[in-house]
Coordinates of C-alpha atoms in Angstrom, one line a residue:
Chain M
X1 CA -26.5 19.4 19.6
X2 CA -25.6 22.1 17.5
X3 CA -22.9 24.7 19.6
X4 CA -20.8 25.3 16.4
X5 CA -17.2 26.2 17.3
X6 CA -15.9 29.2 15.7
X7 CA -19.0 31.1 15.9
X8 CA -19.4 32.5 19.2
X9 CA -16.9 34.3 20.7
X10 CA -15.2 33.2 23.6
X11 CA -14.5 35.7 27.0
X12 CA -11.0 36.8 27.0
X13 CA -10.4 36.0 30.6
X14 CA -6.7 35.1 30.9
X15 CA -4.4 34.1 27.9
X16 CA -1.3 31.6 27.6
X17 CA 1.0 29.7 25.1
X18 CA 1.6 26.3 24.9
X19 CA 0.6 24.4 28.0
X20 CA 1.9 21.2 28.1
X21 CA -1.0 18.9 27.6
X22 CA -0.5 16.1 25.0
X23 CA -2.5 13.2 23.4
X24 CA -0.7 10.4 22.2
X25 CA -0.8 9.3 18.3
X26 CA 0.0 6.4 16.8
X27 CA 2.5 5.5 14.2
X28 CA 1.3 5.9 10.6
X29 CA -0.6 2.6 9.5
X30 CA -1.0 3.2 5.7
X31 CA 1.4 0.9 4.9
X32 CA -1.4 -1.5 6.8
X33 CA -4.5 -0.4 5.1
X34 CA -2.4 -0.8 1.9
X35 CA -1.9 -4.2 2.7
X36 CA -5.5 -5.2 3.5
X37 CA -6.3 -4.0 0.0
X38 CA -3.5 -6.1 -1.5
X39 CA -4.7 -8.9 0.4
X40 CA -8.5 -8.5 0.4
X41 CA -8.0 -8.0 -4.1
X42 CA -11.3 -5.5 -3.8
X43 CA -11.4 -3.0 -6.3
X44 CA -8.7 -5.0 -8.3
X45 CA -8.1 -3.6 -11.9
X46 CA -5.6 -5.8 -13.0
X47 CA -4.5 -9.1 -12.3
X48 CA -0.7 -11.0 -12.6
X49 CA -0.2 -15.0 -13.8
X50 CA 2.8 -15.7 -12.7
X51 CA 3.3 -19.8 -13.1
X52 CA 0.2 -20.9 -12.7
X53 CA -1.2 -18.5 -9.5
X54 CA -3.1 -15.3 -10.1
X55 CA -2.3 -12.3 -8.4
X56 CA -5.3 -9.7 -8.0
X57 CA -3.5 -5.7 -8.2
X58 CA -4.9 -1.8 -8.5
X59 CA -3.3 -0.3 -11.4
X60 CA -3.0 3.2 -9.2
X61 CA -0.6 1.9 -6.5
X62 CA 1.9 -0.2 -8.8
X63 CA 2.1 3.2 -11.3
X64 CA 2.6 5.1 -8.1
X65 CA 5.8 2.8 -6.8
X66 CA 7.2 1.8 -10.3
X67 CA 8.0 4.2 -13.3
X68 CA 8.2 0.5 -15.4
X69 CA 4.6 -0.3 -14.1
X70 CA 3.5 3.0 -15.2
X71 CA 4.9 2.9 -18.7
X72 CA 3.2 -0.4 -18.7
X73 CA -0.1 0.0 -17.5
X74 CA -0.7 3.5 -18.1
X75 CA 1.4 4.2 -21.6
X76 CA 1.0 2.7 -24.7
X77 CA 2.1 -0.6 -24.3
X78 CA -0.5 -3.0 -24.5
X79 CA -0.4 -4.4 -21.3
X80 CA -2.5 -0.5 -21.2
X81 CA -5.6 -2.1 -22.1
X82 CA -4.7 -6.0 -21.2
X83 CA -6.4 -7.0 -17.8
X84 CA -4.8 -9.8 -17.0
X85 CA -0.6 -9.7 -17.5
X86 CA 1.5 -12.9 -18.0
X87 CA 5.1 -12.9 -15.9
X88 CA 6.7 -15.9 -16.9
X89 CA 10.8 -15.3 -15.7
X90 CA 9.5 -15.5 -12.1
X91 CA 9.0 -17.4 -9.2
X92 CA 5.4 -16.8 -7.5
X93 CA 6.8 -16.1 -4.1
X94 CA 9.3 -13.7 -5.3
X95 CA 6.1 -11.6 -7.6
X96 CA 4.4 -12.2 -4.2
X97 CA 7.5 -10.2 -2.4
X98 CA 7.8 -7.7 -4.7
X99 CA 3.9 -6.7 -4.3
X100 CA 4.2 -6.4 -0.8
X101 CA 6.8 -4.2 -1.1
X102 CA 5.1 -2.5 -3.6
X103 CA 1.7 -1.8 -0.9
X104 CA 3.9 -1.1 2.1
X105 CA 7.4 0.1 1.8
X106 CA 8.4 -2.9 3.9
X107 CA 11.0 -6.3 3.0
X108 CA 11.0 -8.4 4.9
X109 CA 6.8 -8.4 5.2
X110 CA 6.2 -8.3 8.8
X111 CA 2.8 -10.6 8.6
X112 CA 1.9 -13.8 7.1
X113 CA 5.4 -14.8 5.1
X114 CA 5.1 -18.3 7.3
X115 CA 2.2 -19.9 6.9
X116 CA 2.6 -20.7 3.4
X117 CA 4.5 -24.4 3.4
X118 CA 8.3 -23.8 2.2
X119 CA 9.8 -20.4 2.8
X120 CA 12.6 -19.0 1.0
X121 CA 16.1 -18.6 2.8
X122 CA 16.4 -14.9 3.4
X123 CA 19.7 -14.6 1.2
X124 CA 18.0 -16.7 -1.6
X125 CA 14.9 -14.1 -1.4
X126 CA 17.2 -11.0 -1.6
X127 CA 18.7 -12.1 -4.8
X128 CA 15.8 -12.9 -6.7
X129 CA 14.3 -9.3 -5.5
X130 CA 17.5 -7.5 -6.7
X131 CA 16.6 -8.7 -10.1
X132 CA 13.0 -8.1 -9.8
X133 CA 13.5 -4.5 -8.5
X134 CA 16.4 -3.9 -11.1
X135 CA 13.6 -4.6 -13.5
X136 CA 10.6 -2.7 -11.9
X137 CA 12.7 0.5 -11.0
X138 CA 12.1 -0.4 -7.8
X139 CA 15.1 1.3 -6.4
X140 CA 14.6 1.3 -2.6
X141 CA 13.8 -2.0 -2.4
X142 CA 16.9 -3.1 -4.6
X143 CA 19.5 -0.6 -2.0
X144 CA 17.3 -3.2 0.9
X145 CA 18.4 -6.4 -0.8
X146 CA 21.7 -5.3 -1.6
X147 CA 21.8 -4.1 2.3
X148 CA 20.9 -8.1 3.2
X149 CA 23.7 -9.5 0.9
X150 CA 26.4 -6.8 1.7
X151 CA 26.3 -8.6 5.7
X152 CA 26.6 -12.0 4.1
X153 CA 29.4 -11.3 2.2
X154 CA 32.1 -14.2 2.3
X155 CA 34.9 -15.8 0.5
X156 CA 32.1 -18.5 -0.3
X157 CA 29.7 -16.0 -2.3
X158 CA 31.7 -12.9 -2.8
X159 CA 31.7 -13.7 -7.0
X160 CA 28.3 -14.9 -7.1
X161 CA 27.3 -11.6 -5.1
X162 CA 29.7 -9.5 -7.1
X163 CA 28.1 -11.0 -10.7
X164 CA 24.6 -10.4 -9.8
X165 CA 25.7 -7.1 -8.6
X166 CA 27.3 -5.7 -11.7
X167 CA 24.1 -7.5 -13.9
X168 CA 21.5 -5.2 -11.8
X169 CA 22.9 -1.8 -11.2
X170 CA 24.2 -2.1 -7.7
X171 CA 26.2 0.1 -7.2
X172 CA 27.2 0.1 -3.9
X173 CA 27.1 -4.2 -3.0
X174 CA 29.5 -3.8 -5.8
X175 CA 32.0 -1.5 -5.1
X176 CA 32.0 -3.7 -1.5
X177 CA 32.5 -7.1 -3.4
X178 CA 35.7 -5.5 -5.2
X179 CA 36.9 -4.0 -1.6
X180 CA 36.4 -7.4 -0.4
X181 CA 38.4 -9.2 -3.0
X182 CA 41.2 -7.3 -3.1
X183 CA 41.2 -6.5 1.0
X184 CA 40.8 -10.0 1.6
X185 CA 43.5 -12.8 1.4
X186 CA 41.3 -14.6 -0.4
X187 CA 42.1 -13.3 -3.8
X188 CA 45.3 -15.7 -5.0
X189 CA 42.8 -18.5 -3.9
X190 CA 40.0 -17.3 -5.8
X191 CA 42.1 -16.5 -8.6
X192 CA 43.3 -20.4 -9.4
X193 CA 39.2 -21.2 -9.5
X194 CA 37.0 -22.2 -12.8
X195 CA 34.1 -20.1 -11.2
X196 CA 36.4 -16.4 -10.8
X197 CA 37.9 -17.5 -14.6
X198 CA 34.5 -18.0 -16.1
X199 CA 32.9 -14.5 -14.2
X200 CA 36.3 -12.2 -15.5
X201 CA 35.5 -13.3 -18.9
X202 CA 32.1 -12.2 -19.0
X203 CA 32.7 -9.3 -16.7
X204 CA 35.8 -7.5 -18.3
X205 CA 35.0 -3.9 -16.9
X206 CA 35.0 -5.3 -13.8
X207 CA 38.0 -6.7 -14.0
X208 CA 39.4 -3.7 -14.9
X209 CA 38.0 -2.0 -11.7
X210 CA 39.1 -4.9 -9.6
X211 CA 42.7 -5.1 -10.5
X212 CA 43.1 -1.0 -10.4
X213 CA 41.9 -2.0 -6.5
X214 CA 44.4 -4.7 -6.1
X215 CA 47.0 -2.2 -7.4
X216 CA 46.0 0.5 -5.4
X217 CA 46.1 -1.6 -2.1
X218 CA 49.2 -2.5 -2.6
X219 CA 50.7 1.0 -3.2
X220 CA 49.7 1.7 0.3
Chain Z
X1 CA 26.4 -11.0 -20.1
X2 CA 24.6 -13.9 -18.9
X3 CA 26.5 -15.2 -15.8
X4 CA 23.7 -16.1 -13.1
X5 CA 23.5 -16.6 -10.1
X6 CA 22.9 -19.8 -8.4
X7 CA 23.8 -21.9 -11.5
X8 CA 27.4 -22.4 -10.5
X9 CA 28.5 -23.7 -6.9
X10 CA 31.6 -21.1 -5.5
X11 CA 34.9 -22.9 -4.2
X12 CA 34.7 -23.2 -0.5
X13 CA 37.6 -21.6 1.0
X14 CA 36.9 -19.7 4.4
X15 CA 33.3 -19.6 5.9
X16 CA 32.5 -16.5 7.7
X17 CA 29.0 -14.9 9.6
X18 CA 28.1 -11.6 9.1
X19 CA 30.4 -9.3 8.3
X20 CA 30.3 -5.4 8.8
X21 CA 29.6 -4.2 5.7
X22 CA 27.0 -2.1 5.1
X23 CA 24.6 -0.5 2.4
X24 CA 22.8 2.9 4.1
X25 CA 19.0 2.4 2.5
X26 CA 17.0 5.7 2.3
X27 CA 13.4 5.7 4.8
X28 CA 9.9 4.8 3.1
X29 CA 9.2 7.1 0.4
X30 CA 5.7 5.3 -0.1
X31 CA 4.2 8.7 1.3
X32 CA 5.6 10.8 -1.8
X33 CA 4.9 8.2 -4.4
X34 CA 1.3 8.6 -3.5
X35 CA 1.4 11.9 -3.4
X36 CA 2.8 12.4 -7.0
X37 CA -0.1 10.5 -7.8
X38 CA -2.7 13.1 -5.9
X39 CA -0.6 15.8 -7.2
X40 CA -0.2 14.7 -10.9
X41 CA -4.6 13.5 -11.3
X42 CA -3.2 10.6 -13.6
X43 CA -5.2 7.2 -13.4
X44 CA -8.0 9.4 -11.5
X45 CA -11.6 7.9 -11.3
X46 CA -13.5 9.8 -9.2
X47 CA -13.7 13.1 -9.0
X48 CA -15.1 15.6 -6.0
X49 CA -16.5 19.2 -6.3
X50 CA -16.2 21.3 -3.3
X51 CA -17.4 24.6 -3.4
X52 CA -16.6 25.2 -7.4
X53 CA -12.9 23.3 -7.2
X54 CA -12.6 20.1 -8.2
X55 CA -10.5 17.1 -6.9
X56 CA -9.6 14.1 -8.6
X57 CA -8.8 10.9 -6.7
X58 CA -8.6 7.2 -6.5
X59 CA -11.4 5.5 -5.3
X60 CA -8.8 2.4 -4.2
X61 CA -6.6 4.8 -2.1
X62 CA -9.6 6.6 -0.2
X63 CA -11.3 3.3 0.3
X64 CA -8.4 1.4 1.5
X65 CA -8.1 4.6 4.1
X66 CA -11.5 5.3 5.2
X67 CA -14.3 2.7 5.7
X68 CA -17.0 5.6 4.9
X69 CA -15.5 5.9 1.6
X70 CA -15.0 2.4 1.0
X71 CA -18.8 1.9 1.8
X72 CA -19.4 4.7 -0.5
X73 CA -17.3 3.9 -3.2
X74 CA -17.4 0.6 -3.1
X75 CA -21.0 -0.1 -1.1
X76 CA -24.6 0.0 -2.3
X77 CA -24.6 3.7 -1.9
X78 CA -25.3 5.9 -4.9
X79 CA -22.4 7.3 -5.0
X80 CA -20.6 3.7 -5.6
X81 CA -21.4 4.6 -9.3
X82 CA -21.2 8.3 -9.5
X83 CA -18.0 10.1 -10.9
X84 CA -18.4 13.0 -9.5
X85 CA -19.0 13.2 -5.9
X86 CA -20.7 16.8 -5.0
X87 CA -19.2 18.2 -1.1
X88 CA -21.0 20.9 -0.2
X89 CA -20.4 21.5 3.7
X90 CA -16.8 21.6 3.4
X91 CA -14.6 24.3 2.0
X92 CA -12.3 23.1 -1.0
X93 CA -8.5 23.7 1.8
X94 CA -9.9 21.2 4.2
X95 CA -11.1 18.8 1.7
X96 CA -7.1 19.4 0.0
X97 CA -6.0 19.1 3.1
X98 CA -8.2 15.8 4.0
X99 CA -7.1 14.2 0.5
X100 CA -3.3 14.9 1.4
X101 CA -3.4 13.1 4.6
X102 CA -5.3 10.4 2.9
X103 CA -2.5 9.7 0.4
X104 CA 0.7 10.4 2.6
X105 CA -0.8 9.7 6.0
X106 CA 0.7 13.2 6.8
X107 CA -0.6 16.5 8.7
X108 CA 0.3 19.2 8.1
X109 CA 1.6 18.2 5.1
X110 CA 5.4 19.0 4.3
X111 CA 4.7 20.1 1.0
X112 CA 3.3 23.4 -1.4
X113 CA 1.1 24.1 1.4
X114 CA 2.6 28.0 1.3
X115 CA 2.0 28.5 -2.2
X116 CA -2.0 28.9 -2.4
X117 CA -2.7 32.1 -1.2
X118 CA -4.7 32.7 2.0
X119 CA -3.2 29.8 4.7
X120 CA -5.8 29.0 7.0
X121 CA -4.3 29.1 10.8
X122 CA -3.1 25.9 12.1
X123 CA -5.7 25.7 15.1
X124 CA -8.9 26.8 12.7
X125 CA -7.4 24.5 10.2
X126 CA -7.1 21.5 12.9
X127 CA -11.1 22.1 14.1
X128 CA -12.4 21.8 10.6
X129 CA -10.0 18.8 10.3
X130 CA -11.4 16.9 13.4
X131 CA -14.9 17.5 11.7
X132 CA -13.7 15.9 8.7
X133 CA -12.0 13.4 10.3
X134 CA -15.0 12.4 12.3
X135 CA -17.1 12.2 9.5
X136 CA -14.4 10.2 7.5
X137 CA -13.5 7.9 10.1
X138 CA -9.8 8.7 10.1
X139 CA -8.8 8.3 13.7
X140 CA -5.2 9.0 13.4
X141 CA -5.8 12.6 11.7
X142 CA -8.4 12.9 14.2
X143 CA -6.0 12.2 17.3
X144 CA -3.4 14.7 15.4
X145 CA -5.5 17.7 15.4
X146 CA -6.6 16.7 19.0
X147 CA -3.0 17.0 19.8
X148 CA -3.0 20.2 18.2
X149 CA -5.6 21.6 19.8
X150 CA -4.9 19.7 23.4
X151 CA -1.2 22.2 23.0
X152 CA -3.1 25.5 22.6
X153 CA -6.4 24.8 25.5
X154 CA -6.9 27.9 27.7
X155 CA -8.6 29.9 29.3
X156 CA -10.2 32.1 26.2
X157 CA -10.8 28.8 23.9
X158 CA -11.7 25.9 26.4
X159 CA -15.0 26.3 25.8
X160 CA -15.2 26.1 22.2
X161 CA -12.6 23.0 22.1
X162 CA -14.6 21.0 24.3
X163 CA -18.1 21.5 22.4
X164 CA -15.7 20.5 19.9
X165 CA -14.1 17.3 20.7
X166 CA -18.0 16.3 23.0
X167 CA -19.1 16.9 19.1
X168 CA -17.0 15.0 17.3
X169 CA -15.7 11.6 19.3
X170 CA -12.5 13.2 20.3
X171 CA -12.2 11.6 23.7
X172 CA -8.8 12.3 24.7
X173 CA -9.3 16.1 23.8
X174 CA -12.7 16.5 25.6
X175 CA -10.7 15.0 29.1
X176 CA -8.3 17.3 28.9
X177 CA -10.4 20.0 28.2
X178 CA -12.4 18.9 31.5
X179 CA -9.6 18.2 33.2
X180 CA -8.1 22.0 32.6
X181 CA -11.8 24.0 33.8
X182 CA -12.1 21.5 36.8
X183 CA -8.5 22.2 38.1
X184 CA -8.0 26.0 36.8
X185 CA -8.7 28.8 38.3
X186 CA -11.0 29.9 35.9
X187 CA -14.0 28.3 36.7
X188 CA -15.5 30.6 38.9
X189 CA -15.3 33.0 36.0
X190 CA -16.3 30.8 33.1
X191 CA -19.8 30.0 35.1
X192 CA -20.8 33.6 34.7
X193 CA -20.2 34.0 30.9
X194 CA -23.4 33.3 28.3
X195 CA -21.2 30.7 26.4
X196 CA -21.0 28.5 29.0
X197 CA -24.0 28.7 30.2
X198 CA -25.4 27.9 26.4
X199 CA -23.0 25.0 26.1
X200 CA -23.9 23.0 29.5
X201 CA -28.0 23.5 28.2
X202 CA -26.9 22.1 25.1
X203 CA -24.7 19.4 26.2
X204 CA -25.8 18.0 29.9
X205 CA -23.9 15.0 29.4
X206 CA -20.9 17.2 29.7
X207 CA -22.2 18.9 32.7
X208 CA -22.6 15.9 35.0
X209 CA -19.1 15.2 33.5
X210 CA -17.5 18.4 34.6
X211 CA -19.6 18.4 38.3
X212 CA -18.1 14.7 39.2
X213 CA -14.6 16.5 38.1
X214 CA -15.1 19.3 40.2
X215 CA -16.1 17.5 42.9
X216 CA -13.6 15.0 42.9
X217 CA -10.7 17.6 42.8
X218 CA -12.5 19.5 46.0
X219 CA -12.3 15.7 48.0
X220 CA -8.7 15.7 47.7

């Protein structure tokens, strides 16, 4: 059949605006079909040893997401030219994590995060991906974790939280780490143990910032 | 500074569940990333000509996309090899237009679509589309020009948007475009006019469609 559209003209009979006839579309899967290429490794230009497993990757979509990938694999470093790249400060699952974000703009992966024998508490995840994204530029993803350990925030973890915070650029888990501390009751405790000593010592800007908090808290 | 996380246990003083503190994360920018990418040419390896303008692109990103250009790019075709891909029954603002929903997943796309001189109109541009989208088997940008389209039916373009959609797969449109001759009041003067006539010789499968319509809405 060959009754182009566009070329005959149609009789002008009656004419109206918008009627209200509508087809439905679905959501937007690219996110998906990024995924089945992550998964699937075809057309895989570059591939990741991280502790013994090999991850298969497209050179493309990691420069697209990470301005550290693209100086990588596309300047002159030579990881340019390399076609195999060797991670070594990183646990498999987490590089695993952080590719999936990379393919779909999603944490926590919606799909097969089960079915591979032990899975990483949620909490324990989000702190290794705040140091992996800190490192990759990978600034959505980092504003995610810090979104996962701002909820968890207790006396029990509010240092450990507020350390890895001020080592990876978050701004905001640690402005709410500070708020905690000197909001909470919990800061003369805190202040008698080894582990608060040990993290002011190494941390003397944010000690600064937290005792300017205290101060101001108790002016008002 | 190299206090880390996870080394040192914290004091337990007070155990709390989730608090209400909360980090605002921004929405998937995966859909400009890739965009920059289509935009910017870098890491391009293949290239289209349509019509005397060129288009670079990423075999990985159309292939994860569209099965016709995976089997293309990726199959036993000749083109699996080529890098430069020749389009010739297509002009070069669809084929933009077809890349840009490829990388972003977006129509119309939000973007410098202003800027390039003559804009095609949003209906003409949304029947080329479905052709493309037919032939590129990209059902969600098919199903959003169909929407497009399904908006605008009447009286003077029915005719035309149903050879359209009977053409090109586009179920959805083609019963609605079925659905508005069978229950308007415009059928008795659509049967007279030379384009219908020429579509129903051309497309009898559409006439027995249309009869059982018609009859069916006289029953009840």
């Amino acid at each position: 059949m060959s009754f182009g559209f566009g070329v005959c003209r149609e009789p002008s009979i009656e004419l109206e605006g918008e009627n209200n006839m509508s087809i439905s579309v679905p959501p937007s899967n690219m996110h998906q079909h990024l995924h089945n290429v992550l998964q699937s490794g075809e057309g895989a230009d570059i591939s990741f040893k991280v502790k013994g497993e090999t991850f298969p990757a497209h050179r493309i979509i990691l420069a697209s997401r990470s301005s550290v990938f693209r100086a990588e694999l596309f300047g002159s470093m030579s990881e340019s030219t390399a076609s195999c790249i060797e991670i070594e400060d990183m646990e498999p699952q987490i590089f695993k994590a952080l590719l999936q974000f990379i393919y779909t703009d999603m944490f926590p992966p919606s799909d097969d995060h089960t079915d591979e024998g032990v899975e990483l508490d949620g909490d324990i995840m989000a702190q290794h991906l705040i140091v992996a994204a800190d490192r990759y530029a990978l600034d959505r993803l980092r504003l995610i974790c810090e979104e996962t350990l701002a909820k968890k925030i207790n006396a029990d973890n509010v240092v450990t939280t507020l350390a890895l915070a001020a080592q990876h650029n978050c701004q905001q888990l640690k402005e709410l780490c500070l708020d905690y501390i000197s909001s909470s009751k919990i800061l003369d405790s805190l202040i008698e143990t080894d582990v608060f000593e040990s993290f002011l010592v190494s941390c003397p800007s944010i000690y600064k910032q937290l005792l300017k908090k205290v101060a101001s808290n108790r002016r008002t």
